């Protein structure tokens, strides 16, 4: 890899020797397909960073260097029109190229409307998919979570806006592995990287043993909802509306080296900008209402502003407003071309978004519980493109982004656990607690003020060397994450207890984020060479990249390779390999200290003043010094065949995730002094004294560690046709199979129930846990499109072919033990079967394999979209419109467990464009 880096640097720094300097001029007119009139202020992009803006007469002109690649892609974009991508060949004998461009309205009268995700052959990643504007409009999605159901490997489900929504790529694992997978997916909107690094809206993971939102799961009628926050997991996709999104690129494989702080893929989003017609849409689906309004204003030949507003109200049940989710957002994007030659383009993006996930008190609920999650976010992001050619770059781009917010999680509940002892001591040692009333109303809150600041500088240089095209990119990135809220705010003397059981870990302590000052800094640089040439008279594309990052003082090196080889004009072979790293979030690095309360004297006589709760509080400070970034290895091979109207691609992959985040539990001994009650006094606190004895008490130490390992392999098959004109229909088929293995190397501790002082074994210590699972799914889509009528009908059939879980056999033998002094003693492997250790034996677990369900089943969905004249579109969708609901039965007793498909769900949309 060092040799590769030197070669790329030599190519870059000596580019002036590779080709004779020469200028190409590309110009033409842009017209409307229907009216034949010229279209002003259309953006034309050559390659990645060279821009031009058509004038008021629809004329455009841009200049590129002859050292650029011999082929160039023009991307022509105007909001409300279908984006055109045009391949041009550059001939050294022809300096001026004239190309007129015709744009179609982005409506159902287009010659072809796409309703499924397509391969993105322009992406560096060889297995990327794209969702263009026509797909987005046809999806009728309320959020990015619903839109991404269209990519291979995902399941089409009814809209669910009542719980935090994240996504997994190429994995069948659940639990902590699923959380790590979603946490490692990067979301980049307009070059602004969104992440969940600053999210600390959860309970203390080393107190609870996992990453949980404050409210946890809640039930309403027959439904159950997960928390409204996702600490330690992926970005909540409910926050992102899709009305002003122009394009989404989904990278499930090896991403470009320009993207850092990710381990499992990326979602790249481009939103609308520039001149645009007035667009208003209204959606209604059961108890969900969503409306969006947008308009682009051309202020002058060089300046434009795009504005949008979004409102969403969602309830799980039309009959009741106990549970609801609301989202209100809007934004302004100012675009400007600067300089006499318009060689500088600047875009300033301002966004505001607020969400409220509320679970009100229902008088029918005995717990009288209320849960809410509120978020307010602001974004300021500025991008500047410079088309300034020098010997070491043709153009460069600067990006600065600020994402700030206010997060508030709140739980209120009336509890009746009885009179129980409690302490709120914040130190370590012996202290006097108190007793809380038998019933009371308690509240817990977490206030966070997350901050994410990022900056990047990207350069590009295109050149030709010995008949090989090189598109070299390099740049620098910086990211800062912090959280400066009040933190976990509650009264520790009024714990959230719902039973009479007193847990040593049940009483958490408040924690001020301002006082602990959690922050995370990352910086890195990358270099990448996109090589295009011929080998054995066959064309190839080879992308070689290297990324170097420093993530909280941990250096990482991430080589990434993507390759395409054109066997012939119809068949392309692909392959990729990459390493990437995901930094831990603030919830991993700054969970807060752990408290464990060990009762010494618990005496209550009915009067609090005459009672005594003496307790030893054990405090373990947070120690994240050993936490490292997650590491991902991705490998894939594939083939892509395209001939005429038909195309098919097959991709096989193997992914490994090392150093995944988890919470480790360790048992240690603590010397606790003993006390005795001496005298009970009237209207006074009892008198107590130390006995002089010390007792060893086993305490639990938890910390966030890199204890998870995941391995997933599988394949994806995507087959599709273009529109077949005689029947006005296109077809597509997605098949995916994922098989995932999980291993946690954290040791397991089991206390002997009959332990007596003097026994040699107090705790048995056993090896970590492992599991495996897999699934195979398919989606077949029939898209019937009659252009003259402006009618689109899409029928989707989803098949769930196979789903299994496997548990591995585990030995009954211990790998070590804790003796009477709580000292760990490892048992040599050769001695573990000795009869001396039979007392530590546990029930041996046999490995089990089971399918659930043990049959294949189907589902069917229908979408209809009709233009009612120019500028008005009506859309309708029906999920599971055939009401296919097979039952899942217990394999042993035959009793009913659940339905496999969701109930039918219908919705409609009206869209007005003027």
mmCIF file of N, CA and C in Angstrom, residues 107-216:
data_model
loop_
_atom_site.group_PDB
_atom_site.id
_atom_site.type_symbol
_atom_site.label_atom_id
_atom_site.label_comp_id
_atom_site.label_asym_id
_atom_site.label_seq_id
_atom_site.Cartn_x
_atom_site.Cartn_y
_atom_site.Cartn_z
ATOM 1 N N UNK A 107 -42.619 13.895 -14.434
ATOM 2 C CA UNK A 107 -43.970 13.476 -14.095
ATOM 3 C C UNK A 107 -44.255 12.159 -14.795
ATOM 4 N N UNK A 108 -45.481 11.717 -14.737
ATOM 5 C CA UNK A 108 -45.830 10.414 -15.303
ATOM 6 C C UNK A 108 -45.938 10.430 -16.815
ATOM 7 N N UNK A 109 -45.807 11.606 -17.433
ATOM 8 C CA UNK A 109 -45.824 11.681 -18.896
ATOM 9 C C UNK A 109 -44.444 11.430 -19.489
ATOM 10 N N UNK A 110 -43.435 11.217 -18.673
ATOM 11 C CA UNK A 110 -42.106 10.899 -19.182
ATOM 12 C C UNK A 110 -42.140 9.608 -19.990
ATOM 13 N N UNK A 111 -41.138 9.422 -20.821
ATOM 14 C CA UNK A 111 -41.093 8.202 -21.635
ATOM 15 C C UNK A 111 -40.944 6.956 -20.782
ATOM 16 N N UNK A 112 -40.278 7.075 -19.628
ATOM 17 C CA UNK A 112 -40.140 5.938 -18.724
ATOM 18 C C UNK A 112 -40.069 6.439 -17.287
ATOM 19 N N UNK A 113 -40.806 5.776 -16.405
ATOM 20 C CA UNK A 113 -40.799 6.091 -14.982
ATOM 21 C C UNK A 113 -40.269 4.876 -14.239
ATOM 22 N N UNK A 114 -39.253 5.093 -13.409
ATOM 23 C CA UNK A 114 -38.633 4.010 -12.641
ATOM 24 C C UNK A 114 -39.224 4.003 -11.234
ATOM 25 N N UNK A 115 -39.516 2.819 -10.721
ATOM 26 C CA UNK A 115 -40.121 2.716 -9.386
ATOM 27 C C UNK A 115 -39.278 1.869 -8.436
ATOM 28 N N UNK A 116 -38.108 1.416 -8.869
ATOM 29 C CA UNK A 116 -37.257 0.572 -8.026
ATOM 30 C C UNK A 116 -35.838 1.130 -7.997
ATOM 31 N N UNK A 117 -35.067 0.679 -7.021
ATOM 32 C CA UNK A 117 -33.656 1.071 -6.943
ATOM 33 C C UNK A 117 -32.893 0.476 -8.123
ATOM 34 N N UNK A 118 -31.950 1.242 -8.663
ATOM 35 C CA UNK A 118 -31.145 0.800 -9.793
ATOM 36 C C UNK A 118 -29.669 0.798 -9.413
ATOM 37 N N UNK A 119 -28.910 0.009 -10.147
ATOM 38 C CA UNK A 119 -27.460 0.044 -9.968
ATOM 39 C C UNK A 119 -26.927 1.421 -10.312
ATOM 40 N N UNK A 120 -25.956 1.868 -9.549
ATOM 41 C CA UNK A 120 -25.337 3.170 -9.778
ATOM 42 C C UNK A 120 -23.947 2.938 -10.354
ATOM 43 N N UNK A 121 -23.867 2.888 -11.672
ATOM 44 C CA UNK A 121 -22.596 2.588 -12.327
ATOM 45 C C UNK A 121 -21.622 3.752 -12.270
ATOM 46 N N UNK A 122 -22.092 4.944 -11.913
ATOM 47 C CA UNK A 122 -21.199 6.096 -11.822
ATOM 48 C C UNK A 122 -20.519 6.185 -10.463
ATOM 49 N N UNK A 123 -20.967 5.392 -9.519
ATOM 50 C CA UNK A 123 -20.403 5.439 -8.178
ATOM 51 C C UNK A 123 -19.081 4.695 -8.130
ATOM 52 N N UNK A 124 -18.183 5.149 -7.251
ATOM 53 C CA UNK A 124 -16.918 4.443 -7.054
ATOM 54 C C UNK A 124 -17.173 3.004 -6.605
ATOM 55 N N UNK A 125 -18.129 2.819 -5.696
ATOM 56 C CA UNK A 125 -18.455 1.485 -5.201
ATOM 57 C C UNK A 125 -19.094 0.659 -6.306
ATOM 58 N N UNK A 126 -18.666 -0.591 -6.434
ATOM 59 C CA UNK A 126 -19.149 -1.433 -7.527
ATOM 60 C C UNK A 126 -20.511 -2.045 -7.234
ATOM 61 N N UNK A 127 -21.017 -1.888 -6.020
ATOM 62 C CA UNK A 127 -22.318 -2.476 -5.697
ATOM 63 C C UNK A 127 -23.270 -1.432 -5.127
ATOM 64 N N UNK A 128 -23.139 -0.197 -5.586
ATOM 65 C CA UNK A 128 -23.996 0.876 -5.099
ATOM 66 C C UNK A 128 -25.318 0.880 -5.862
ATOM 67 N N UNK A 129 -26.353 1.372 -5.196
ATOM 68 C CA UNK A 129 -27.659 1.549 -5.813
ATOM 69 C C UNK A 129 -28.065 3.008 -5.688
ATOM 70 N N UNK A 130 -28.946 3.420 -6.597
ATOM 71 C CA UNK A 130 -29.412 4.808 -6.564
ATOM 72 C C UNK A 130 -30.930 4.850 -6.629
ATOM 73 N N UNK A 131 -31.465 5.876 -5.992
ATOM 74 C CA UNK A 131 -32.892 6.177 -6.022
ATOM 75 C C UNK A 131 -33.022 7.597 -6.548
ATOM 76 N N UNK A 132 -33.417 7.715 -7.812
ATOM 77 C CA UNK A 132 -33.545 9.032 -8.419
ATOM 78 C C UNK A 132 -34.892 9.660 -8.072
ATOM 79 N N UNK A 133 -35.099 10.881 -8.562
ATOM 80 C CA UNK A 133 -36.268 11.664 -8.175
ATOM 81 C C UNK A 133 -37.569 10.968 -8.536
ATOM 82 N N UNK A 134 -37.644 10.297 -9.691
ATOM 83 C CA UNK A 134 -38.898 9.644 -10.055
ATOM 84 C C UNK A 134 -39.223 8.494 -9.106
ATOM 85 N N UNK A 135 -38.185 7.766 -8.640
ATOM 86 C CA UNK A 135 -38.406 6.696 -7.660
ATOM 87 C C UNK A 135 -38.884 7.290 -6.338
ATOM 88 N N UNK A 136 -38.265 8.389 -5.924
ATOM 89 C CA UNK A 136 -38.621 9.018 -4.655
ATOM 90 C C UNK A 136 -40.071 9.500 -4.679
ATOM 91 N N UNK A 137 -40.476 10.131 -5.777
ATOM 92 C CA UNK A 137 -41.840 10.633 -5.874
ATOM 93 C C UNK A 137 -42.860 9.496 -5.874
ATOM 94 N N UNK A 138 -42.526 8.397 -6.531
ATOM 95 C CA UNK A 138 -43.462 7.276 -6.603
ATOM 96 C C UNK A 138 -43.554 6.508 -5.287
ATOM 97 N N UNK A 139 -42.563 6.651 -4.416
ATOM 98 C CA UNK A 139 -42.521 5.859 -3.184
ATOM 99 C C UNK A 139 -43.574 6.281 -2.166
ATOM 100 N N UNK A 140 -44.013 7.546 -2.204
ATOM 101 C CA UNK A 140 -44.960 8.092 -1.231
ATOM 102 C C UNK A 140 -44.461 7.900 0.202
ATOM 103 N N UNK A 141 -43.160 8.048 0.391
ATOM 104 C CA UNK A 141 -42.543 7.815 1.698
ATOM 105 C C UNK A 141 -42.642 9.049 2.576
ATOM 106 N N UNK A 142 -42.865 8.826 3.869
ATOM 107 C CA UNK A 142 -42.881 9.916 4.842
ATOM 108 C C UNK A 142 -41.487 10.258 5.353
ATOM 109 N N UNK A 143 -40.576 9.307 5.261
ATOM 110 C CA UNK A 143 -39.236 9.511 5.813
ATOM 111 C C UNK A 143 -38.245 8.672 5.021
ATOM 112 N N UNK A 144 -36.978 8.922 5.281
ATOM 113 C CA UNK A 144 -35.930 8.171 4.602
ATOM 114 C C UNK A 144 -36.008 6.685 4.942
ATOM 115 N N UNK A 145 -36.466 6.341 6.144
ATOM 116 C CA UNK A 145 -36.581 4.933 6.531
ATOM 117 C C UNK A 145 -37.507 4.177 5.595
ATOM 118 N N UNK A 146 -38.627 4.774 5.226
ATOM 119 C CA UNK A 146 -39.572 4.120 4.319
ATOM 120 C C UNK A 146 -39.020 4.053 2.904
ATOM 121 N N UNK A 147 -38.326 5.086 2.468
ATOM 122 C CA UNK A 147 -37.758 5.092 1.116
ATOM 123 C C UNK A 147 -36.730 3.988 0.928
ATOM 124 N N UNK A 148 -35.898 3.754 1.940
ATOM 125 C CA UNK A 148 -34.828 2.767 1.815
ATOM 126 C C UNK A 148 -35.342 1.326 1.809
ATOM 127 N N UNK A 149 -36.632 1.114 2.020
ATOM 128 C CA UNK A 149 -37.187 -0.230 1.901
ATOM 129 C C UNK A 149 -37.120 -0.748 0.466
ATOM 130 N N UNK A 150 -36.840 0.131 -0.500
ATOM 131 C CA UNK A 150 -36.807 -0.259 -1.900
ATOM 132 C C UNK A 150 -35.467 -0.842 -2.336
ATOM 133 N N UNK A 151 -34.434 -0.762 -1.495
ATOM 134 C CA UNK A 151 -33.140 -1.297 -1.903
ATOM 135 C C UNK A 151 -33.076 -2.791 -1.604
ATOM 136 N N UNK A 152 -32.256 -3.547 -2.328
ATOM 137 C CA UNK A 152 -32.169 -4.992 -2.102
ATOM 138 C C UNK A 152 -31.791 -5.335 -0.668
ATOM 139 N N UNK A 153 -32.433 -6.390 -0.155
ATOM 140 C CA UNK A 153 -32.143 -6.848 1.191
ATOM 141 C C UNK A 153 -33.060 -6.299 2.255
ATOM 142 N N UNK A 154 -33.909 -5.321 1.897
ATOM 143 C CA UNK A 154 -34.820 -4.728 2.871
ATOM 144 C C UNK A 154 -36.230 -5.284 2.689
ATOM 145 N N UNK A 155 -37.044 -5.088 3.691
ATOM 146 C CA UNK A 155 -38.422 -5.573 3.681
ATOM 147 C C UNK A 155 -39.377 -4.392 3.619
ATOM 148 N N UNK A 156 -40.400 -4.496 2.752
ATOM 149 C CA UNK A 156 -41.419 -3.463 2.677
ATOM 150 C C UNK A 156 -42.397 -3.667 3.831
ATOM 151 N N UNK A 157 -42.511 -2.664 4.668
ATOM 152 C CA UNK A 157 -43.369 -2.731 5.849
ATOM 153 C C UNK A 157 -44.245 -1.488 5.908
ATOM 154 N N UNK A 158 -45.266 -1.574 6.712
ATOM 155 C CA UNK A 158 -46.130 -0.419 6.918
ATOM 156 C C UNK A 158 -45.341 0.704 7.586
ATOM 157 N N UNK A 159 -45.702 1.945 7.293
ATOM 158 C CA UNK A 159 -45.010 3.061 7.948
ATOM 159 C C UNK A 159 -45.047 2.915 9.470
ATOM 160 N N UNK A 160 -43.906 3.124 10.096
ATOM 161 C CA UNK A 160 -43.790 3.045 11.548
ATOM 162 C C UNK A 160 -43.018 4.260 12.033
ATOM 163 N N UNK A 161 -43.754 5.236 12.506
ATOM 164 C CA UNK A 161 -43.141 6.479 12.955
ATOM 165 C C UNK A 161 -43.189 6.640 14.461
ATOM 166 N N UNK A 162 -43.560 5.564 15.161
ATOM 167 C CA UNK A 162 -43.719 5.648 16.609
ATOM 168 C C UNK A 162 -42.495 5.191 17.384
ATOM 169 N N UNK A 163 -41.474 4.735 16.691
ATOM 170 C CA UNK A 163 -40.228 4.308 17.330
ATOM 171 C C UNK A 163 -39.067 4.802 16.482
ATOM 172 N N UNK A 164 -37.913 4.955 17.106
ATOM 173 C CA UNK A 164 -36.716 5.348 16.363
ATOM 174 C C UNK A 164 -36.437 4.336 15.260
ATOM 175 N N UNK A 165 -36.074 4.832 14.073
ATOM 176 C CA UNK A 165 -35.876 3.978 12.915
ATOM 177 C C UNK A 165 -34.431 4.077 12.429
ATOM 178 N N UNK A 166 -33.758 2.935 12.387
ATOM 179 C CA UNK A 166 -32.417 2.858 11.814
ATOM 180 C C UNK A 166 -32.430 1.734 10.773
ATOM 181 N N UNK A 167 -31.322 1.515 10.116
ATOM 182 C CA UNK A 167 -31.261 0.510 9.064
ATOM 183 C C UNK A 167 -29.995 -0.315 9.221
ATOM 184 N N UNK A 168 -30.067 -1.584 8.835
ATOM 185 C CA UNK A 168 -28.918 -2.480 8.792
ATOM 186 C C UNK A 168 -28.610 -2.825 7.348
ATOM 187 N N UNK A 169 -27.338 -3.003 7.038
ATOM 188 C CA UNK A 169 -26.898 -3.419 5.707
ATOM 189 C C UNK A 169 -26.259 -4.797 5.788
ATOM 190 N N UNK A 170 -26.720 -5.694 4.929
ATOM 191 C CA UNK A 170 -26.083 -6.989 4.704
ATOM 192 C C UNK A 170 -25.812 -7.753 6.001
ATOM 193 N N UNK A 171 -26.830 -7.886 6.815
ATOM 194 C CA UNK A 171 -26.672 -8.589 8.080
ATOM 195 C C UNK A 171 -27.995 -9.190 8.498
ATOM 196 N N UNK A 172 -27.917 -10.375 9.135
ATOM 197 C CA UNK A 172 -29.098 -11.025 9.708
ATOM 198 C C UNK A 172 -29.010 -11.081 11.221
ATOM 199 N N UNK A 173 -28.022 -10.419 11.805
ATOM 200 C CA UNK A 173 -27.860 -10.433 13.255
ATOM 201 C C UNK A 173 -28.869 -9.506 13.928
ATOM 202 N N UNK A 174 -29.077 -9.742 15.201
ATOM 203 C CA UNK A 174 -29.978 -8.909 15.994
ATOM 204 C C UNK A 174 -29.226 -8.419 17.234
ATOM 205 N N UNK A 175 -29.934 -7.741 18.121
ATOM 206 C CA UNK A 175 -29.339 -7.317 19.385
ATOM 207 C C UNK A 175 -28.214 -6.319 19.207
ATOM 208 N N UNK A 176 -27.144 -6.503 19.977
ATOM 209 C CA UNK A 176 -26.034 -5.569 19.970
ATOM 210 C C UNK A 176 -25.344 -5.515 18.618
ATOM 211 N N UNK A 177 -25.292 -6.636 17.899
ATOM 212 C CA UNK A 177 -24.680 -6.639 16.562
ATOM 213 C C UNK A 177 -25.462 -5.766 15.602
ATOM 214 N N UNK A 178 -26.787 -5.830 15.690
ATOM 215 C CA UNK A 178 -27.621 -4.976 14.849
ATOM 216 C C UNK A 178 -27.406 -3.506 15.198
ATOM 217 N N UNK A 179 -27.283 -3.212 16.486
ATOM 218 C CA UNK A 179 -27.040 -1.836 16.924
ATOM 219 C C UNK A 179 -25.716 -1.324 16.365
ATOM 220 N N UNK A 180 -24.663 -2.137 16.425
ATOM 221 C CA UNK A 180 -23.363 -1.738 15.897
ATOM 222 C C UNK A 180 -23.404 -1.555 14.382
ATOM 223 N N UNK A 181 -24.155 -2.417 13.684
ATOM 224 C CA UNK A 181 -24.246 -2.318 12.235
ATOM 225 C C UNK A 181 -24.852 -0.978 11.830
ATOM 226 N N UNK A 182 -25.964 -0.607 12.444
ATOM 227 C CA UNK A 182 -26.605 0.657 12.092
ATOM 228 C C UNK A 182 -25.752 1.851 12.517
ATOM 229 N N UNK A 183 -25.045 1.726 13.638
ATOM 230 C CA UNK A 183 -24.174 2.809 14.091
ATOM 231 C C UNK A 183 -23.037 3.056 13.099
ATOM 232 N N UNK A 184 -22.626 2.008 12.386
ATOM 233 C CA UNK A 184 -21.519 2.133 11.445
ATOM 234 C C UNK A 184 -21.909 2.569 10.056
ATOM 235 N N UNK A 185 -23.178 2.943 9.829
ATOM 236 C CA UNK A 185 -23.630 3.413 8.516
ATOM 237 C C UNK A 185 -23.609 4.931 8.515
ATOM 238 N N UNK A 186 -22.860 5.497 7.596
ATOM 239 C CA UNK A 186 -22.716 6.953 7.510
ATOM 240 C C UNK A 186 -23.810 7.539 6.621
ATOM 241 N N UNK A 187 -24.349 8.677 7.030
ATOM 242 C CA UNK A 187 -25.335 9.411 6.242
ATOM 243 C C UNK A 187 -24.729 10.764 5.888
ATOM 244 N N UNK A 188 -24.644 11.040 4.593
ATOM 245 C CA UNK A 188 -24.032 12.275 4.116
ATOM 246 C C UNK A 188 -25.064 13.027 3.288
ATOM 247 N N UNK A 189 -25.472 14.191 3.747
ATOM 248 C CA UNK A 189 -26.456 15.012 3.039
ATOM 249 C C UNK A 189 -25.795 16.301 2.576
ATOM 250 N N UNK A 190 -25.705 16.448 1.264
ATOM 251 C CA UNK A 190 -25.064 17.642 0.693
ATOM 252 C C UNK A 190 -23.664 17.839 1.251
ATOM 253 N N UNK A 191 -22.905 16.738 1.338
ATOM 254 C CA UNK A 191 -21.532 16.726 1.851
ATOM 255 C C UNK A 191 -21.444 17.010 3.349
ATOM 256 N N UNK A 192 -22.572 17.033 4.034
ATOM 257 C CA UNK A 192 -22.609 17.219 5.488
ATOM 258 C C UNK A 192 -22.867 15.854 6.121
ATOM 259 N N UNK A 193 -21.881 15.347 6.861
ATOM 260 C CA UNK A 193 -22.008 14.017 7.443
ATOM 261 C C UNK A 193 -22.846 14.073 8.713
ATOM 262 N N UNK A 194 -23.968 13.338 8.683
ATOM 263 C CA UNK A 194 -24.841 13.213 9.849
ATOM 264 C C UNK A 194 -24.498 11.917 10.569
ATOM 265 N N UNK A 195 -24.448 11.958 11.869
ATOM 266 C CA UNK A 195 -24.135 10.739 12.619
ATOM 267 C C UNK A 195 -24.806 10.788 13.984
ATOM 268 N N UNK A 196 -24.674 9.700 14.696
ATOM 269 C CA UNK A 196 -25.269 9.586 16.028
ATOM 270 C C UNK A 196 -24.210 9.650 17.124
ATOM 271 N N UNK A 197 -23.032 10.168 16.773
ATOM 272 C CA UNK A 197 -21.924 10.179 17.732
ATOM 273 C C UNK A 197 -22.226 10.975 18.987
ATOM 274 N N UNK A 198 -22.979 12.068 18.844
ATOM 275 C CA UNK A 198 -23.216 12.952 19.987
ATOM 276 C C UNK A 198 -24.452 12.578 20.779
ATOM 277 N N UNK A 199 -25.149 11.536 20.368
ATOM 278 C CA UNK A 199 -26.391 11.149 21.039
ATOM 279 C C UNK A 199 -26.089 10.485 22.381
ATOM 280 N N UNK A 200 -26.495 11.140 23.468
ATOM 281 C CA UNK A 200 -26.332 10.581 24.806
ATOM 282 C C UNK A 200 -27.683 10.461 25.508
ATOM 283 N N UNK A 201 -28.750 10.301 24.703
ATOM 284 C CA UNK A 201 -30.107 10.243 25.252
ATOM 285 C C UNK A 201 -30.461 8.832 25.692
ATOM 286 N N UNK A 202 -29.642 8.266 26.543
ATOM 287 C CA UNK A 202 -29.897 6.924 27.035
ATOM 288 C C UNK A 202 -29.476 6.772 28.483
ATOM 289 N N UNK A 203 -29.935 5.708 29.084
ATOM 290 C CA UNK A 203 -29.526 5.398 30.446
ATOM 291 C C UNK A 203 -28.053 4.991 30.447
ATOM 292 N N UNK A 204 -27.461 5.002 31.615
ATOM 293 C CA UNK A 204 -26.053 4.668 31.754
ATOM 294 C C UNK A 204 -25.836 3.203 31.370
ATOM 295 N N UNK A 205 -25.115 2.926 30.270
ATOM 296 C CA UNK A 205 -24.973 1.531 29.826
ATOM 297 C C UNK A 205 -24.192 0.650 30.798
ATOM 298 N N UNK A 206 -23.266 1.224 31.561
ATOM 299 C CA UNK A 206 -22.534 0.384 32.507
ATOM 300 C C UNK A 206 -23.303 0.220 33.820
ATOM 301 N N UNK A 207 -24.432 0.923 33.929
ATOM 302 C CA UNK A 207 -25.324 0.694 35.064
ATOM 303 C C UNK A 207 -26.387 -0.348 34.700
ATOM 304 N N UNK A 208 -26.875 -0.281 33.457
ATOM 305 C CA UNK A 208 -27.964 -1.163 33.038
ATOM 306 C C UNK A 208 -27.481 -2.393 32.286
ATOM 307 N N UNK A 209 -26.236 -2.373 31.794
ATOM 308 C CA UNK A 209 -25.711 -3.517 31.049
ATOM 309 C C UNK A 209 -25.982 -3.479 29.570
ATOM 310 N N UNK A 210 -26.541 -2.387 29.040
ATOM 311 C CA UNK A 210 -26.808 -2.277 27.606
ATOM 312 C C UNK A 210 -27.125 -0.845 27.229
ATOM 313 N N UNK A 211 -27.296 -0.620 25.920
ATOM 314 C CA UNK A 211 -27.576 0.719 25.405
ATOM 315 C C UNK A 211 -29.081 0.836 25.206
ATOM 316 N N UNK A 212 -29.718 1.553 26.122
ATOM 317 C CA UNK A 212 -31.173 1.638 26.128
ATOM 318 C C UNK A 212 -31.618 3.088 26.193
ATOM 319 N N UNK A 213 -32.725 3.383 25.503
ATOM 320 C CA UNK A 213 -33.305 4.712 25.625
ATOM 321 C C UNK A 213 -33.930 4.863 26.997
ATOM 322 N N UNK A 214 -34.256 6.083 27.366
ATOM 323 C CA UNK A 214 -34.742 6.346 28.713
ATOM 324 C C UNK A 214 -36.069 5.641 28.982
ATOM 325 N N UNK A 215 -36.985 5.711 28.023
ATOM 326 C CA UNK A 215 -38.312 5.157 28.247
ATOM 327 C C UNK A 215 -38.436 3.681 27.969
ATOM 328 N N UNK A 216 -37.482 3.096 27.189
ATOM 329 C CA UNK A 216 -37.565 1.691 26.852
ATOM 330 C C UNK A 216 -38.774 1.402 25.993
#
